[in-house]
Amino acid sequence: MSQRKKSEYLRKIPKVDELLGAEEVRRLLNFHPKEVVLEGIRRGLDRLRREILTAEKAQDFKEEIFSISHLLPLFEEEIKRQVTPHLRRAINATGVVVHTNLGRSPLGERALKHLVEVSRGYSNLEYDLAKGGRGTRYFHVEEILLRLSGAEAGIVVNNNAGAVLLVLNTLAAGKEVIVSRGELVEIGGAFRIPDVMSRSGAILKEVGTTNRTHLRDYEEAIGEDTALLLKVHTSNYRVVGFTSEVTLEELVQLGKRHNLPVMNDLGSGCFVDLSSYGLEKEPTVQDAIKAGADVVTFSGDKLLGGPQAGIILGKRGLIDKIKINPLNRALRIDKLTLAALEATLICYLSEGEAVREVPTLRMLTVPLEHLRRRARRLARLLERGTESAEIEIVRENSQVGGGALPLQELPTWAISVKPHGAPVEALEAELRNLDPPIIARISNDRLILDLRTIQDDEFKAITQGLTQALKQISD
């Protein structure tokens, strides 16, 4: 389209004041604030301008595009975008249980109920009901954490990166922290142990090599400026082959000989031995405390299945120092997270209840045959409402995710969808645009819906959403 023609079309776009005089637009003011309606109109007109400026042919446009009947849906769509929260529920059909980009671990019903109950009114967050005076927020979870772990004391902050930062700043600011070169991990979002150590004021002292570190490496590195021995669980990768590492027990004994505390950052902490359910052995919090670690840090979400939080457990004298660090104020946990965390931890008083009630554990330990039965049920629902795609039940592998058990493949059952006459990428994209969005994955030119991470109450939304998406890409 020529520039002259584009300019002609642009001049035909109605002005905002004119549009506000239209009855159809005035009706929108009955449901939305004027500022929202005005912004919706501006955004809608901007979209129309962009369409004109990028158009290649004049015949792509007709006079009707400037009419209120054509513009009104644009305005309504832009108004809806403003008043609809960006953060919303999504259906995870990827098979990645602890999906970092999808919010990691979903909360269980007990946690959700307690969170709502606490948040809808006032609470005893920092009020001691027995004494009738000021209390501490850590009281609500410390006792149960000590019961589950065997530790002497504990504190929780807003996330595990904050927990690591706080411990290092308290115990080793201006001093050396010795850590194996093979444990200098990086997790998602470019969180690196060396960077956090630098921000904490501690001085990193690497020992050993990437694949082999011996006890003598630590011992030879100890000097008068050494404040802490650090062991980091490499939860998101494994070094295999010609390797050697120092166990936590060995490091603890070395620390005792030199009167140095030992810190163990578990990353994805867990109170349940997953090897009992056929998964790889992952060190539990109890293991670390029993081995003698002076301080243990781990996440409240991920394998634990609660909200995002950083949990610090260990010897009372060290934890008391950590609690009074002024930096703790900047990292402290809020009441909503505390409520969800406490309710999640209560489930762990019984391992059987934790496996039933904590969604992350339930998804990780669900029997394969149960997944197969659910796959058959979902396939029947999809076949009834879908004729424009080939539906199959297939064997696949799920992933734990969240930087945990990187070598673990979880056999699973899934639904394979092959659209007729349209690329599978178009179907995958269309599913992401639904409400709620359905996040799936593509394998061998087929869309895969993994039953491990799909909940029973999501079957209806998936059935309706897939039907709608297939219709959209076939039109």
Short mmCIF file of N, CA and C in Angstrom, two decimals, residues 186-191:
data_model
loop_
_atom_site.label_atom_id
_atom_site.label_comp_id
_atom_site.label_asym_id
_atom_site.label_seq_id
_atom_site.Cartn_x
_atom_site.Cartn_y
_atom_site.Cartn_z
N GLU A 186 25.25 -22.99 39.78
CA GLU A 186 24.38 -21.92 39.29
C GLU A 186 23.00 -22.52 39.08
N ILE A 187 21.98 -21.83 39.58
CA ILE A 187 20.61 -22.28 39.34
C ILE A 187 19.93 -21.26 38.45
N GLY A 188 18.62 -21.44 38.21
CA GLY A 188 17.89 -20.55 37.32
C GLY A 188 17.98 -19.10 37.75
N GLY A 189 17.90 -18.20 36.75
CA GLY A 189 17.96 -16.78 37.04
C GLY A 189 19.36 -16.29 37.36
N ALA A 190 20.37 -17.07 36.95
CA ALA A 190 21.78 -16.70 37.13
C ALA A 190 22.16 -16.54 38.60
N PHE A 191 21.51 -17.30 39.48
CA PHE A 191 21.90 -17.33 40.90
C PHE A 191 23.11 -18.23 41.03
#
